[in-house]
PDB file of C-alpha atoms in Angstrom:
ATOM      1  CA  UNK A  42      12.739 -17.784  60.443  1.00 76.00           C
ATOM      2  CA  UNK A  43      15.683 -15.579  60.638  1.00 84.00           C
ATOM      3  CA  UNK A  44      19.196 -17.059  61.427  1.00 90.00           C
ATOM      4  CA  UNK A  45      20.498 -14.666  64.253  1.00 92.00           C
ATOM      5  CA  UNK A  46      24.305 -16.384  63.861  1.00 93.00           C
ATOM      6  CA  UNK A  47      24.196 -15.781  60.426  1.00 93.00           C
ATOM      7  CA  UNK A  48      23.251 -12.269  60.811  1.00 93.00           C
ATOM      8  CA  UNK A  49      25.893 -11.503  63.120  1.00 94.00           C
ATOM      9  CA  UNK A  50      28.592 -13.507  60.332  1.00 94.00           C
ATOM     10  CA  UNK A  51      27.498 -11.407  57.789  1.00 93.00           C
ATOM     11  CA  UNK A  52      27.851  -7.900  59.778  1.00 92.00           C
ATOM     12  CA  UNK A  53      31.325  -8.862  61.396  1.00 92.00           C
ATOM     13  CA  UNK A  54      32.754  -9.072  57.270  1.00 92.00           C
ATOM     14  CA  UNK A  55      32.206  -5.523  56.992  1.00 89.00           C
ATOM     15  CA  UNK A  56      35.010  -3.341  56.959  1.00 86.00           C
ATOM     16  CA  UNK A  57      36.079  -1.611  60.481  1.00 86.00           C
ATOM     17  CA  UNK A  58      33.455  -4.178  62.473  1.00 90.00           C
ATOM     18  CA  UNK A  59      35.277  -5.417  66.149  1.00 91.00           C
ATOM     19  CA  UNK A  60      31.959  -7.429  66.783  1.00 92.00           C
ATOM     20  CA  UNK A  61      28.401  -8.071  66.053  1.00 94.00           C
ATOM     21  CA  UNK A  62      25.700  -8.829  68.494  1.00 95.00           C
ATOM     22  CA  UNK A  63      22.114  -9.326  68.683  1.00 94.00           C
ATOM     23  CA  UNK A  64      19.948  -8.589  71.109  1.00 94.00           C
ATOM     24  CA  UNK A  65      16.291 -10.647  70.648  1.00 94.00           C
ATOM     25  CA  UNK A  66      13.122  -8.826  71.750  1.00 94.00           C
ATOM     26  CA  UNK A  67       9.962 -10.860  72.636  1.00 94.00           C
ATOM     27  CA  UNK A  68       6.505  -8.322  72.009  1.00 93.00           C
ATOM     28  CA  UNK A  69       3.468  -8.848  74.099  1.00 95.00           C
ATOM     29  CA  UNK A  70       1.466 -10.522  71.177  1.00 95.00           C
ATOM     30  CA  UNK A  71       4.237 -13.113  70.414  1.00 92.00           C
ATOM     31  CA  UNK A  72       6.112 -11.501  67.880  1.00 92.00           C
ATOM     32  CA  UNK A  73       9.981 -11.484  68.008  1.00 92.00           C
ATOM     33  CA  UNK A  74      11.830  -8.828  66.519  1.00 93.00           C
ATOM     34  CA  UNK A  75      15.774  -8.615  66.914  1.00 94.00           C
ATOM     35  CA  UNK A  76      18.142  -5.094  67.130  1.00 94.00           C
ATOM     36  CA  UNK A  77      22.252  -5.387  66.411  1.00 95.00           C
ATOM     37  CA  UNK A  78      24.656  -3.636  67.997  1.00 94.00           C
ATOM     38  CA  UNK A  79      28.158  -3.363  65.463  1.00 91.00           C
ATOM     39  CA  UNK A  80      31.409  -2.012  67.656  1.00 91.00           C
ATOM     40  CA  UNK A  81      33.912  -0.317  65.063  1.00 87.00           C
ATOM     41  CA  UNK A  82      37.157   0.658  65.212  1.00 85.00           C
ATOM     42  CA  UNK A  83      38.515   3.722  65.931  1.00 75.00           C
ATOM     43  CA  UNK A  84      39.501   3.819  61.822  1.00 73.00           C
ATOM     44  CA  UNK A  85      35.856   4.126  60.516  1.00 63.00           C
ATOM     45  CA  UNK A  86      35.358   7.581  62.567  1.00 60.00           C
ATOM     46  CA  UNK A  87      33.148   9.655  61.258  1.00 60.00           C
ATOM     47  CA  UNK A  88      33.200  13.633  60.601  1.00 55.00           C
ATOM     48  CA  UNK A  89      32.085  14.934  63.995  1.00 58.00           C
ATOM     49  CA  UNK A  90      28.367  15.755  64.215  1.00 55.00           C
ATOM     50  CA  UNK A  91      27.989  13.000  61.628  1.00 60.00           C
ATOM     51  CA  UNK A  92      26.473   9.406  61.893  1.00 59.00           C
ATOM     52  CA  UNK A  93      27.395   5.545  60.506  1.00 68.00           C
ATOM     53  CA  UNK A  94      24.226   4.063  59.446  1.00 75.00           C
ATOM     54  CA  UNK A  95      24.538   0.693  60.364  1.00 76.00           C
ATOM     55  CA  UNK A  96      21.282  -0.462  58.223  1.00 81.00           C
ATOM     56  CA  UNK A  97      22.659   0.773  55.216  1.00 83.00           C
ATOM     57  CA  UNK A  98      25.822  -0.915  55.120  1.00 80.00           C
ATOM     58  CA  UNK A  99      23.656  -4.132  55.925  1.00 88.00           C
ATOM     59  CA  UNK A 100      21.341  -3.001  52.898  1.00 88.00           C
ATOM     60  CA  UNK A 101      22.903  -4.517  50.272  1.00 85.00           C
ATOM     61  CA  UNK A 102      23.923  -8.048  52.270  1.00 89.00           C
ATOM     62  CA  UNK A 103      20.524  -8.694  53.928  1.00 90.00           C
ATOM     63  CA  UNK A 104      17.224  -9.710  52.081  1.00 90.00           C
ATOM     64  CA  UNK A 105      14.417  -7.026  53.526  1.00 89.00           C
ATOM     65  CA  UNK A 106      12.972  -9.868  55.860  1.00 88.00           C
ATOM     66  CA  UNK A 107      16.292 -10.381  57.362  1.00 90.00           C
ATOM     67  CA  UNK A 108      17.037  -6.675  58.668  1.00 91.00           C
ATOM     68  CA  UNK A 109      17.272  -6.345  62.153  1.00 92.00           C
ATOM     69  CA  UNK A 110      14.501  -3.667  63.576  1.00 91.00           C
ATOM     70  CA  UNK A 111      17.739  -1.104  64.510  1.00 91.00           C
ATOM     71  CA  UNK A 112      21.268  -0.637  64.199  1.00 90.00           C
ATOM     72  CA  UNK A 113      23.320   0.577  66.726  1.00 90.00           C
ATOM     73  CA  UNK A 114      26.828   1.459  66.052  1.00 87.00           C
ATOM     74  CA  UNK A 115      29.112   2.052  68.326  1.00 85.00           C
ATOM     75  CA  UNK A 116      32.568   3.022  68.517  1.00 79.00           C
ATOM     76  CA  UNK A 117      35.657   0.531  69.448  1.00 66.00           C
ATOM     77  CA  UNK A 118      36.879   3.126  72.119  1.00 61.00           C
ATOM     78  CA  UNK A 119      33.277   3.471  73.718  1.00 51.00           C
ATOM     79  CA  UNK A 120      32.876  -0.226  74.174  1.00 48.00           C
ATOM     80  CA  UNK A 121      36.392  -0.224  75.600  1.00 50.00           C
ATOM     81  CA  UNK A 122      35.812   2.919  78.037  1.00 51.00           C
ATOM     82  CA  UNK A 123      32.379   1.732  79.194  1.00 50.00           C
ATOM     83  CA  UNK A 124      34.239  -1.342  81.079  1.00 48.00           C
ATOM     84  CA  UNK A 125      35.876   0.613  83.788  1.00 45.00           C
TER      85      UNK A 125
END
């Protein structure tokens, strides 16, 4: 068993994280599988055209069995601009 909280501990140490979330998705056969979402700040920007690859900056933290299935990384000002 995977320990969702201490997945989102872990990802919310890394440089530039706001917050970590999971999301938990129940399959058809049984199977759970789980997805985090990381908001950044504005200060880990990218290059334009470019992409933060949230599972590799997990790589190195996370034993194999405790990845989450995707990554989603999303920008500070997004999260912020989505609310109105």
């Amino acid at each position: 068993k995977i320990c969702l909280a201490a997945v989102r501990r872990v990802a919310s140490q890394l440089p530039h994280v706001i917050s970590a979330k999971t999301v938990r998705i129940r399959h058809d056969d049984g199977t759970e599988d789980f997805d985090l979402e990381l908001r950044m700040d504005a200060s880990a920007a990218v290059a334009p055209g470019e992409v933060l690859d949230g599972g590799e900056l997990l790589r190195g933290l996370l034993r194999r069995a405790d990845m989450p299935r995707s990554v989603r990384v999303m920008s500070g000002e997004a999260v912020a601009n989505s609310y109105k």
